[in-house]
Coordinates of C-alpha atoms and ligand atoms in Angstrom, one line a residue:
M641 CA -0.3 0.1 -0.1
S642 CA 2.6 2.3 1.1
T643 CA 4.9 2.4 -2.1
H644 CA 1.8 3.3 -4.1
L645 CA 1.4 6.7 -1.7
R646 CA 2.0 9.6 -3.5
S647 CA 3.0 11.4 -0.2
Q648 CA 6.0 8.7 0.1
Q649 CA 7.8 10.1 -2.8
W650 CA 8.4 13.0 0.2
F651 CA 8.2 11.2 3.3
G652 CA 9.2 7.4 2.0
R653 CA 13.0 8.9 1.0
T654 CA 15.9 7.6 2.7
G655 CA 19.2 10.0 2.8
K656 CA 19.1 14.2 2.6
D657 CA 15.7 14.7 0.9
G658 CA 13.9 12.3 3.3
F659 CA 15.2 13.3 6.4
I660 CA 14.4 16.9 5.4
Y661 CA 10.9 16.1 4.3
R662 CA 10.4 14.4 7.7
A663 CA 12.4 16.3 10.1
W664 CA 10.5 19.6 9.9
M665 CA 7.3 18.2 9.9
K666 CA 8.8 16.3 13.8
N667 CA 9.1 20.4 14.9
Q668 CA 5.4 19.9 15.0
G669 CA 5.7 17.0 17.5
I670 CA 4.4 14.2 14.8
P671 CA 5.9 10.6 15.5
D672 CA 7.7 8.6 12.8
E673 CA 4.9 6.3 12.6
E674 CA 2.2 9.2 11.0
F675 CA 4.7 9.4 7.8
R676 CA 5.2 5.3 7.7
G677 CA 2.4 4.3 5.1
K678 CA -0.3 6.4 6.1
P679 CA -2.7 8.1 3.4
V680 CA -1.6 11.5 4.5
I681 CA -4.7 13.9 3.5
G682 CA -4.9 17.6 3.2
I683 CA -7.7 19.5 4.5
C684 CA -7.9 22.5 2.1
N685 CA -9.1 25.2 4.6
T686 CA -10.9 28.7 3.4
W687 CA -11.2 30.0 7.3
S688 CA -11.0 33.2 7.4
E689 CA -12.4 35.9 9.7
L690 CA -12.8 38.3 6.6
T691 CA -15.1 35.0 5.0
P692 CA -17.8 35.2 7.9
C693 CA -19.6 32.4 6.0
N694 CA -16.7 30.4 6.8
A695 CA -15.6 31.5 10.2
H696 CA -16.5 28.2 11.9
F697 CA -14.0 26.3 9.6
R698 CA -11.2 25.7 12.3
E699 CA -13.8 23.7 14.3
L700 CA -15.3 21.7 11.1
A701 CA -11.5 20.6 10.2
E702 CA -11.2 19.0 13.9
S703 CA -14.4 17.0 13.0
V704 CA -13.0 15.9 9.6
K705 CA -9.7 15.3 10.9
R706 CA -10.9 13.1 13.8
G707 CA -12.6 11.2 10.8
V708 CA -9.1 10.8 8.9
I709 CA -7.4 9.8 12.1
A710 CA -9.8 6.9 12.9
A711 CA -9.5 5.8 9.6
G712 CA -5.9 5.4 9.8
G713 CA -5.1 8.2 8.0
F714 CA -2.7 11.3 8.8
P715 CA -4.7 14.7 8.6
V716 CA -2.6 18.1 7.5
E717 CA -4.4 21.3 7.7
F718 CA -3.5 24.2 5.5
P719 CA -5.0 27.2 4.5
V720 CA -5.9 28.5 1.0
M721 CA -7.2 32.2 -0.3
S722 CA -10.3 32.8 0.9
L723 CA -12.9 34.8 -0.7
G724 CA -15.7 36.4 1.5
E725 CA -18.9 37.5 -0.5
T726 CA -20.0 40.5 1.5
L727 CA -16.3 42.3 2.4
M728 CA -14.1 41.8 -1.2
K729 CA -14.0 44.6 -3.4
P730 CA -14.4 45.2 -6.0
T731 CA -16.1 41.3 -6.5
A732 CA -15.0 38.3 -5.0
M733 CA -15.9 36.7 -8.6
L734 CA -12.6 39.1 -9.9
Y735 CA -10.5 36.3 -7.3
R736 CA -12.1 33.1 -8.1
N737 CA -9.5 32.0 -10.8
L738 CA -6.8 33.3 -8.4
A739 CA -8.0 31.0 -5.5
S740 CA -8.0 27.8 -7.9
M741 CA -4.6 28.7 -8.8
D742 CA -3.7 28.9 -4.9
V743 CA -5.7 25.3 -4.3
E744 CA -4.3 23.7 -7.3
E745 CA -0.6 24.4 -6.6
S746 CA -1.1 24.1 -3.0
I747 CA -2.4 20.6 -3.9
R748 CA 0.4 19.9 -6.1
A749 CA 3.0 21.1 -4.1
N750 CA 2.8 19.1 -1.3
P751 CA 2.7 15.4 0.1
V752 CA -1.0 14.6 0.2
D753 CA -2.5 12.1 -1.2
G754 CA -6.2 13.1 -0.9
V755 CA -7.9 15.9 -0.5
V756 CA -11.0 17.4 1.7
L757 CA -11.9 20.9 0.3
L758 CA -14.0 22.9 3.5
C759 CA -16.0 25.6 1.6
G760 CA -19.3 27.5 2.1
C761 CA -19.1 31.2 1.1
D762 CA -20.2 31.4 -2.6
K763 CA -16.9 31.8 -4.6
T764 CA -15.0 29.6 -2.3
T765 CA -17.0 26.1 -3.5
P766 CA -15.7 26.8 -7.1
S767 CA -13.0 28.0 -6.5
L768 CA -11.7 25.3 -4.3
V769 CA -13.3 22.4 -6.9
M770 CA -11.8 23.9 -9.9
G771 CA -8.0 24.2 -8.5
A772 CA -8.7 20.4 -7.5
C773 CA -9.8 19.2 -10.8
S774 CA -6.7 20.7 -12.3
V775 CA -4.7 18.2 -9.9
N776 CA -6.8 15.3 -10.1
L777 CA -6.7 13.3 -6.7
P778 CA -9.1 11.7 -4.5
T779 CA -11.1 14.6 -3.3
I780 CA -14.2 15.2 -0.9
V781 CA -15.9 18.2 -0.2
V782 CA -17.5 19.5 3.2
S783 CA -19.9 22.3 2.9
G784 CA -20.2 24.3 6.2
G785 CA -23.9 24.7 5.8
P786 CA -26.4 27.6 5.9
M787 CA -27.1 29.6 8.5
L788 CA -30.5 29.0 10.6
I789 CA -33.6 31.3 9.5
G790 CA -33.5 35.0 10.6
R791 CA -36.5 36.5 12.6
Y792 CA -37.3 39.7 12.3
E793 CA -40.6 41.5 13.3
G794 CA -42.7 38.1 13.6
R795 CA -41.7 36.8 10.1
D796 CA -38.8 34.6 8.5
I797 CA -36.5 36.5 6.8
G798 CA -33.1 35.8 4.9
T799 CA -30.4 37.4 2.5
S800 CA -33.1 37.8 -0.1
D801 CA -34.8 40.5 2.2
I802 CA -31.4 42.9 2.0
W803 CA -33.0 43.9 -1.6
R804 CA -36.6 44.1 -0.6
F805 CA -35.6 46.2 2.5
A806 CA -32.8 48.6 0.1
D807 CA -36.2 49.5 -1.7
A808 CA -38.3 50.3 1.2
V809 CA -35.7 52.4 2.7
R810 CA -35.6 54.2 -1.0
S811 CA -38.9 54.8 -1.0
G812 CA -39.4 55.6 2.6
A813 CA -41.7 52.5 3.6
M814 CA -38.4 51.4 5.8
S815 CA -36.5 53.6 8.4
Q816 CA -32.2 53.7 8.9
E817 CA -33.2 52.3 12.3
Q818 CA -35.0 49.4 11.5
L819 CA -32.7 48.5 8.8
T820 CA -29.8 48.3 11.7
V821 CA -32.2 45.8 13.5
A822 CA -32.6 43.6 11.0
E823 CA -29.0 42.8 10.4
A824 CA -28.5 41.5 13.5
C825 CA -32.0 39.6 13.3
M826 CA -30.6 38.0 9.8
C827 CA -27.4 36.9 10.4
R828 CA -28.0 35.1 13.9
S829 CA -25.8 32.0 13.6
R830 CA -22.8 30.6 12.0
G831 CA -22.7 29.6 8.1
H832 CA -23.6 30.7 4.6
C833 CA -27.2 32.5 3.2
A834 CA -29.7 30.8 4.2
V835 CA -31.6 31.0 0.9
M836 CA -31.1 29.1 -2.2
G837 CA -28.5 31.7 -3.1
T838 CA -25.0 30.9 -4.6
A839 CA -23.6 29.4 -1.7
S840 CA -26.6 27.0 -1.2
T841 CA -26.9 26.1 -5.2
M842 CA -22.8 25.0 -5.2
A843 CA -23.5 22.8 -2.0
C844 CA -26.6 21.0 -3.9
M845 CA -24.1 21.3 -7.1
V846 CA -21.3 19.0 -5.4
E847 CA -23.7 16.8 -3.7
S848 CA -25.4 16.3 -7.0
L849 CA -22.1 15.6 -9.0
G850 CA -21.4 13.1 -6.3
L851 CA -18.4 14.9 -4.6
T852 CA -19.7 14.7 -1.4
L853 CA -21.7 12.3 1.2
P854 CA -25.5 12.4 1.2
T855 CA -27.0 15.0 3.0
N856 CA -24.0 17.7 2.5
A857 CA -26.3 20.3 1.1
A858 CA -28.7 21.6 4.0
I859 CA -27.8 20.8 7.2
P860 CA -27.5 23.9 8.7
A861 CA -24.0 24.9 9.8
A862 CA -25.2 25.3 13.8
D863 CA -26.6 22.1 13.6
S864 CA -24.4 19.5 15.6
R865 CA -25.3 16.5 12.3
R866 CA -22.9 19.2 10.5
K867 CA -19.6 18.1 12.5
V868 CA -20.9 14.4 12.3
L869 CA -21.0 14.5 8.2
A870 CA -17.7 16.3 8.5
Q871 CA -16.4 13.6 10.8
Y872 CA -17.5 11.0 8.5
S873 CA -16.3 12.9 5.5
G874 CA -13.2 12.3 6.8
G875 CA -13.3 9.0 7.5
R876 CA -14.3 8.4 3.6
I877 CA -11.5 10.3 1.8
V878 CA -9.0 8.0 3.3
D879 CA -10.7 4.7 1.7
M880 CA -11.1 7.0 -1.3
V881 CA -7.2 7.1 -1.4
R882 CA -7.1 3.3 -0.5
E883 CA -9.3 2.7 -3.8
D884 CA -8.0 5.8 -5.7
L885 CA -11.1 7.4 -6.3
T886 CA -10.1 10.3 -8.0
L887 CA -12.0 13.1 -9.2
S888 CA -12.2 12.3 -12.9
K889 CA -14.0 9.2 -11.8
I890 CA -16.8 11.1 -10.5
L891 CA -16.8 13.6 -12.6
T892 CA -18.1 12.2 -15.7
R893 CA -20.4 14.0 -18.4
E894 CA -23.4 12.1 -17.0
A895 CA -22.7 13.5 -13.5
F896 CA -22.8 16.9 -14.7
E897 CA -26.0 16.6 -16.9
N898 CA -27.4 15.0 -13.4
A899 CA -25.9 18.5 -11.8
I900 CA -28.0 20.8 -14.4
R901 CA -31.3 18.6 -13.9
V902 CA -31.2 18.7 -10.4
N903 CA -30.5 22.8 -10.2
A904 CA -33.3 23.2 -12.3
A905 CA -35.5 21.4 -9.4
I906 CA -34.4 23.1 -6.5
G907 CA -34.1 27.0 -8.7
G908 CA -30.3 27.0 -8.2
S909 CA -28.6 30.4 -8.8
T910 CA -27.6 31.9 -12.1
N911 CA -24.0 31.4 -10.7
F912 CA -24.4 28.0 -11.4
V913 CA -23.8 28.3 -15.2
I914 CA -20.7 30.0 -15.1
H915 CA -19.3 27.4 -12.2
L916 CA -20.2 24.6 -13.6
L917 CA -18.6 25.6 -17.3
A918 CA -15.5 26.5 -15.6
I919 CA -15.3 23.4 -13.2
A920 CA -16.2 20.9 -16.6
R921 CA -13.5 22.7 -18.4
R922 CA -11.2 22.4 -15.7
I923 CA -11.9 18.0 -15.4
G924 CA -12.2 18.3 -19.4
I925 CA -15.5 17.3 -19.6
D926 CA -17.0 19.2 -22.9
L927 CA -20.2 21.0 -21.4
S928 CA -21.4 24.1 -23.1
I929 CA -23.9 27.0 -22.3
E930 CA -26.8 24.8 -24.4
D931 CA -26.6 22.2 -21.9
F932 CA -28.3 24.1 -19.6
H933 CA -31.4 24.4 -21.9
E934 CA -31.2 21.1 -23.4
Q935 CA -30.6 18.8 -20.0
S936 CA -33.3 21.2 -17.6
A937 CA -35.8 21.1 -20.6
G938 CA -39.5 19.6 -18.9
I939 CA -38.0 19.3 -15.5
P940 CA -40.0 21.9 -13.5
L941 CA -39.5 23.5 -9.9
L942 CA -40.1 21.2 -7.2
V943 CA -38.6 23.0 -4.3
N944 CA -40.2 26.2 -2.7
L945 CA -37.2 28.1 -1.3
Q946 CA -36.7 31.6 -1.2
P947 CA -35.5 33.6 -3.7
S948 CA -37.9 31.8 -6.3
G949 CA -40.3 30.8 -3.5
Q950 CA -41.2 30.8 0.2
Y951 CA -39.2 29.1 2.4
F952 CA -34.9 28.6 3.8
M953 CA -32.3 25.9 3.5
E954 CA -33.2 25.0 7.1
D955 CA -36.8 24.3 5.9
F956 CA -34.7 22.2 3.5
Y957 CA -33.1 19.9 5.5
Y958 CA -35.9 19.5 7.7
A959 CA -37.9 18.7 4.5
G960 CA -35.3 15.2 3.6
G961 CA -32.7 17.8 1.8
L962 CA -31.4 17.0 -1.7
P963 CA -31.5 13.1 -1.6
V964 CA -35.7 13.8 -1.9
V965 CA -34.9 15.7 -4.9
V966 CA -32.9 13.3 -6.7
Q967 CA -35.1 10.7 -5.4
A968 CA -38.2 12.7 -7.0
L969 CA -36.0 12.9 -10.5
S970 CA -34.7 9.6 -10.4
D971 CA -36.8 8.6 -13.9
R972 CA -35.0 11.9 -15.1
L973 CA -31.4 11.0 -13.8
H974 CA -28.2 8.6 -15.1
P975 CA -28.7 5.9 -13.0
G976 CA -24.9 4.8 -13.3
T977 CA -23.2 8.0 -11.6
R978 CA -20.8 7.3 -8.3
T979 CA -20.3 9.4 -5.9
A980 CA -17.9 10.2 -3.1
N981 CA -19.2 6.7 -0.7
G982 CA -18.6 4.6 -3.8
Q983 CA -22.3 4.2 -4.3
T984 CA -24.3 5.8 -6.8
L985 CA -26.3 9.1 -7.0
L986 CA -29.9 6.8 -6.9
E987 CA -28.5 4.6 -4.7
N988 CA -27.9 6.9 -1.8
C989 CA -31.2 8.6 -2.2
A990 CA -33.4 5.7 -2.7
S991 CA -34.5 5.6 0.7
A992 CA -35.4 9.5 1.3
V993 CA -38.4 10.5 2.4
C994 CA -40.2 14.0 1.9
H995 CA -41.4 15.3 5.4
R996 CA -42.3 18.6 4.1
P997 CA -44.6 18.6 1.0
D998 CA -45.2 22.3 1.1
V999 CA -41.2 22.7 1.0
I1000 CA -40.2 20.0 -1.8
A1001 CA -43.2 19.5 -4.2
T1002 CA -43.4 16.3 -6.8
L1003 CA -42.9 15.8 -10.4
E1004 CA -46.8 15.2 -10.5
S1005 CA -47.7 18.5 -8.6
P1006 CA -44.7 20.8 -8.8
F1007 CA -44.3 23.8 -6.8
K1008 CA -43.7 26.0 -10.2
S1009 CA -44.1 24.8 -13.9
E1010 CA -41.2 26.6 -15.4
T1011 CA -37.7 25.4 -15.3
G1012 CA -35.2 27.2 -12.6
L1013 CA -32.5 29.0 -15.6
A1014 CA -33.6 29.5 -19.5
I1015 CA -30.6 30.5 -21.9
L1016 CA -31.3 33.1 -24.2
R1017 CA -29.6 34.0 -27.9
G1018 CA -30.0 37.2 -29.9
N1019 CA -28.3 39.9 -31.6
L1020 CA -27.7 40.9 -27.9
C1021 CA -26.3 37.9 -26.8
A1022 CA -24.8 36.1 -30.0
D1023 CA -23.0 33.7 -26.9
G1024 CA -25.9 33.4 -24.6
A1025 CA -27.2 35.2 -21.3
V1026 CA -29.3 33.5 -18.7
I1027 CA -32.1 34.5 -16.9
K1028 CA -34.6 32.8 -14.0
P1029 CA -37.9 32.8 -14.9
S1030 CA -38.9 30.9 -11.7
A1031 CA -37.6 34.7 -9.7
A1032 CA -38.9 36.8 -12.3
S1033 CA -42.4 38.5 -13.3
P1034 CA -44.3 35.9 -15.7
R1035 CA -46.3 39.3 -17.0
L1036 CA -42.4 40.4 -18.2
M1037 CA -41.6 37.1 -19.8
Q1038 CA -42.5 38.4 -23.2
H1039 CA -42.2 42.3 -23.1
T1040 CA -40.5 45.0 -25.7
G1041 CA -39.7 48.3 -24.3
K1042 CA -37.7 51.0 -24.7
A1043 CA -33.8 51.4 -23.5
V1044 CA -32.6 53.3 -20.7
V1045 CA -28.9 52.8 -20.8
F1046 CA -26.5 53.2 -18.0
E1047 CA -22.7 53.4 -19.3
N1048 CA -21.6 51.9 -16.6
I1049 CA -22.0 50.9 -12.5
E1050 CA -20.8 54.7 -11.9
D1051 CA -23.5 55.9 -14.5
Y1052 CA -26.3 53.8 -13.1
H1053 CA -25.4 55.2 -9.0
A1054 CA -25.5 58.6 -10.5
R1055 CA -28.8 58.9 -12.5
V1056 CA -31.1 55.8 -11.6
D1057 CA -32.9 58.2 -8.9
D1058 CA -33.0 61.1 -11.3
P1059 CA -36.3 62.6 -11.3
S1060 CA -36.0 63.6 -14.9
L1061 CA -34.8 60.1 -15.9
D1062 CA -37.0 59.4 -18.8
V1063 CA -38.1 56.3 -17.9
D1064 CA -41.7 54.2 -16.9
E1065 CA -42.7 50.6 -15.9
T1066 CA -42.4 49.7 -19.5
S1067 CA -38.7 50.8 -20.2
V1068 CA -36.1 47.7 -20.1
M1069 CA -32.9 49.0 -18.1
V1070 CA -29.7 48.4 -19.6
L1071 CA -26.3 48.4 -17.7
K1072 CA -23.0 48.4 -19.4
N1073 CA -19.4 47.6 -18.6
V1074 CA -19.6 44.8 -15.8
G1075 CA -18.9 42.0 -17.6
P1076 CA -15.4 40.0 -17.0
V1077 CA -13.2 42.2 -18.5
G1078 CA -14.9 45.6 -18.3
Y1079 CA -15.8 45.8 -14.6
P1080 CA -13.5 43.7 -14.1
G1081 CA -14.9 40.6 -12.5
M1082 CA -18.4 40.7 -13.1
P1083 CA -20.2 42.1 -10.2
E1084 CA -23.3 40.9 -8.7
V1085 CA -24.8 44.1 -10.1
G1086 CA -27.4 42.9 -12.5
N1087 CA -30.4 43.1 -10.6
M1088 CA -30.1 47.3 -10.3
G1089 CA -32.4 48.7 -8.2
I1090 CA -36.0 49.9 -9.7
P1091 CA -35.8 54.1 -10.2
R1092 CA -37.3 55.8 -7.1
K1093 CA -39.7 57.4 -8.7
L1094 CA -41.2 54.0 -10.3
L1095 CA -40.9 52.3 -6.7
E1096 CA -43.1 55.1 -5.2
R1097 CA -45.7 54.3 -7.9
G1098 CA -45.5 50.7 -6.7
V1099 CA -43.5 49.2 -9.0
T1100 CA -41.5 46.2 -8.0
D1101 CA -40.2 44.5 -11.3
M1102 CA -38.9 45.9 -14.9
V1103 CA -36.8 43.8 -17.5
R1104 CA -33.2 44.7 -16.7
I1105 CA -30.0 43.8 -19.0
S1106 CA -26.6 43.5 -18.2
D1107 CA -23.3 41.6 -18.8
G1108 CA -23.0 41.4 -15.4
R1109 CA -24.2 38.8 -12.7
M1110 CA -26.9 38.4 -9.8
S1111 CA -26.4 37.7 -6.4
G1112 CA -28.2 34.2 -6.4
T1113 CA -30.2 35.3 -3.7
G1114 CA -31.2 38.3 -5.7
F1115 CA -34.7 38.3 -8.0
G1116 CA -36.5 40.1 -10.9
T1117 CA -36.6 39.8 -14.5
V1118 CA -33.2 40.1 -14.8
V1119 CA -30.9 39.0 -17.8
L1120 CA -27.1 38.8 -17.1
H1121 CA -24.3 37.0 -18.3
A1122 CA -24.9 38.8 -22.2
A1123 CA -22.1 37.7 -23.9
P1124 CA -20.4 39.1 -25.3
E1125 CA -20.0 41.5 -23.1
A1126 CA -19.8 45.5 -23.4
A1127 CA -16.1 46.4 -22.9
I1128 CA -14.9 43.7 -26.1
G1129 CA -17.6 45.1 -28.4
G1130 CA -20.6 42.8 -27.8
T1131 CA -23.8 44.3 -29.6
L1132 CA -24.8 45.5 -26.0
A1133 CA -22.3 48.2 -26.1
L1134 CA -24.2 49.6 -29.3
V1135 CA -27.4 49.8 -27.0
Q1136 CA -28.8 53.4 -27.1
A1137 CA -31.2 55.1 -25.1
G1138 CA -35.0 54.9 -26.6
D1139 CA -33.5 51.7 -28.3
L1140 CA -36.4 49.0 -28.6
I1141 CA -35.3 45.4 -27.0
R1142 CA -37.9 42.7 -27.0
L1143 CA -37.3 39.9 -24.5
D1144 CA -39.1 36.5 -25.1
V1145 CA -38.4 34.0 -23.0
S1146 CA -40.5 31.1 -24.2
A1147 CA -39.0 31.4 -27.7
R1148 CA -35.8 32.2 -25.8
R1149 CA -34.7 35.3 -27.7
L1150 CA -33.2 38.6 -26.7
E1151 CA -33.3 40.9 -29.8
L1152 CA -32.1 44.6 -29.7
L1153 CA -34.5 46.2 -32.6
V1154 CA -32.6 48.1 -34.7
D1155 CA -31.8 47.3 -38.2
E1156 CA -28.0 45.6 -38.7
A1157 CA -26.7 48.9 -41.0
E1158 CA -27.7 51.4 -38.0
L1159 CA -26.0 48.8 -35.6
E1160 CA -23.0 48.7 -38.1
R1161 CA -22.6 52.3 -38.0
R1162 CA -22.3 52.3 -34.6
R1163 CA -20.2 49.1 -34.1
A1164 CA -17.6 51.2 -36.7
A1165 CA -17.7 54.5 -34.4
W1166 CA -17.4 52.6 -31.0
Q1167 CA -14.7 52.8 -28.2
P1168 CA -13.8 50.7 -25.4
S1169 CA -14.9 53.1 -22.1
H1170 CA -14.0 50.7 -19.3
P1171 CA -11.0 50.7 -17.0
V1172 CA -7.6 49.1 -17.9
A1173 CA -5.4 47.5 -15.4
D1174 CA -1.5 48.3 -16.1
R1175 CA -0.1 45.9 -13.5
G1176 CA -0.5 42.5 -11.2
Y1177 CA -3.2 39.7 -11.3
V1178 CA -6.0 42.4 -12.6
S1179 CA -4.0 43.3 -15.5
L1180 CA -3.4 39.2 -15.9
F1181 CA -7.4 38.9 -15.3
Q1182 CA -8.0 41.0 -18.1
Q1183 CA -6.0 40.2 -20.5
H1184 CA -7.2 36.2 -19.8
V1185 CA -10.3 36.0 -18.8
Q1186 CA -12.7 34.4 -21.1
Q1187 CA -16.5 35.6 -21.5
A1188 CA -19.3 33.8 -19.4
H1189 CA -20.6 31.4 -21.6
L1190 CA -17.2 29.7 -20.9
G1191 CA -16.7 29.8 -17.6
A1192 CA -15.1 33.0 -17.3
D1193 CA -12.0 31.2 -16.1
L1194 CA -8.5 32.2 -17.4
D1195 CA -7.6 30.8 -20.7
F1196 CA -4.4 29.2 -19.5
L1197 CA -5.7 27.4 -16.5
H1198 CA -8.5 25.1 -18.8
G1199 CA -7.5 21.2 -18.3
S1200 CA -5.3 19.9 -15.8
S1201 CA -1.8 19.2 -14.9
G1202 CA -2.1 16.2 -13.0
S1203 CA -0.6 15.8 -9.5
E1204 CA 3.0 14.6 -10.9
V1205 CA 6.2 16.9 -9.7
L1206 CA 8.3 17.4 -12.7
R1207 CA 11.1 18.7 -11.0
D1208 CA 11.5 17.1 -7.2
S1209 CA 14.4 17.2 -5.7
H1210 CA 16.3 20.0 -3.1
Ligands
FES681 FE1 -21.6 34.1 2.1 FE2 -23.8 34.7 1.1 S1 -22.6 36.0 1.9 S2 -22.6 33.1 1.2

């Protein structure tokens, strides 16, 4: 066994190199037998006090270690770049690819045989999975779990209420003092956002891909069963090393198709598209944006969670969690996809029982008939755009209106509440230069707030279009990820105030109703106006980031370099 362990290329050596590899570990008080043939398990930790959603991960790592040790492995915890969605400026997405490089190189460079990925807040999950895929060791994911449900003035609240509170303050319906009280009421426990936002979507994604033990997605962070799952995961990764169950043996094309179908049924975040594409390209699976339409066609929304519905992740867990959804979809899923525990996804979920039909509906009587995400095409998004019909207004699914154009996010903030802004409830709000290159980093600003003068008249939704993203906790009739983006000369860059735009979600079309000759004239006169970095990581990012329909990864990070270290002597 020990001769096959990758870690023995370090710890199993004789001579000077072996001396150095072991001796410096011994300064931590680690006895010799720990290095003699035990699987070495790296615990890749995104703990950070600047990532509040992951601030409990040191404790979770201790549970993982207990499992590793009990199963005969040797755990070693290491930090990687952590991406806190709420604090990082200009946007955590700018750093997803950088964090993935840290993860990839940290794993490959070190004497580990298998890896446990501790992730929670939005970008921490895709960045860790992307990096691990480019090494392809046996790997298991442990999510941090969602927060408990918030309570404010007698009602349940979660992150999606931020947008409602913000509009209420702007329209005068809520005071600043009430808003301050609501802050503490919403985030009252450890964990990530408690709605089906991006973090919860990512937790469901890794479970449906087969990268976790069953029930990982929904156990609240504060629930002691989260630690139990972490301990079991620590035990299981040791066996995964013994079985050589690498990521590429789990992440097959069928596993990705299953994840897309499950995501449709749970009403997952629009960010699911961009992150799953990036992960697929790292592990070498040919996935395109069209797959998101084809694979989810005919799958209705089963899960009644905010922002598409009423409830929270805590409710989802008590209802039975993701295994109930998988079981409900069993006829529509590939049966043979293997998961981290060695069983198939369907075998893991065969005995799942739904305890809350109001939270998880059935295929026969779904919560909503619309599927979770729709992929749009048209001259405004030749390479695609994304909308979440389940979180949009049915009356706006087919809509034609005049464009109100904001050239960038600063222009939006300067003019949106101007009483003289030429806008009404039929207008289509267009925001440019918030794409991967243009911002840069594709921030979550696509669900622009409604102009104050319309809010005061009771308007709560309008068609909004951008090349940016939207928080998974957001909602509204919001078209996102338009590609090519404005900053590289996509048609979005050519939209002018007053142009007519037609959205038809059932036909999957998004069209700028301006004739081609006029568009050509505008294209010839167009000049980029986005900021361009002249040094450092941001400069590298702007030069190499790909468009949203390719996952917004850096072009040189596609694929895997494997786990072999090519030059390995001191
Ligand atoms: Fe971390 Fe929402 S801010 S998951």
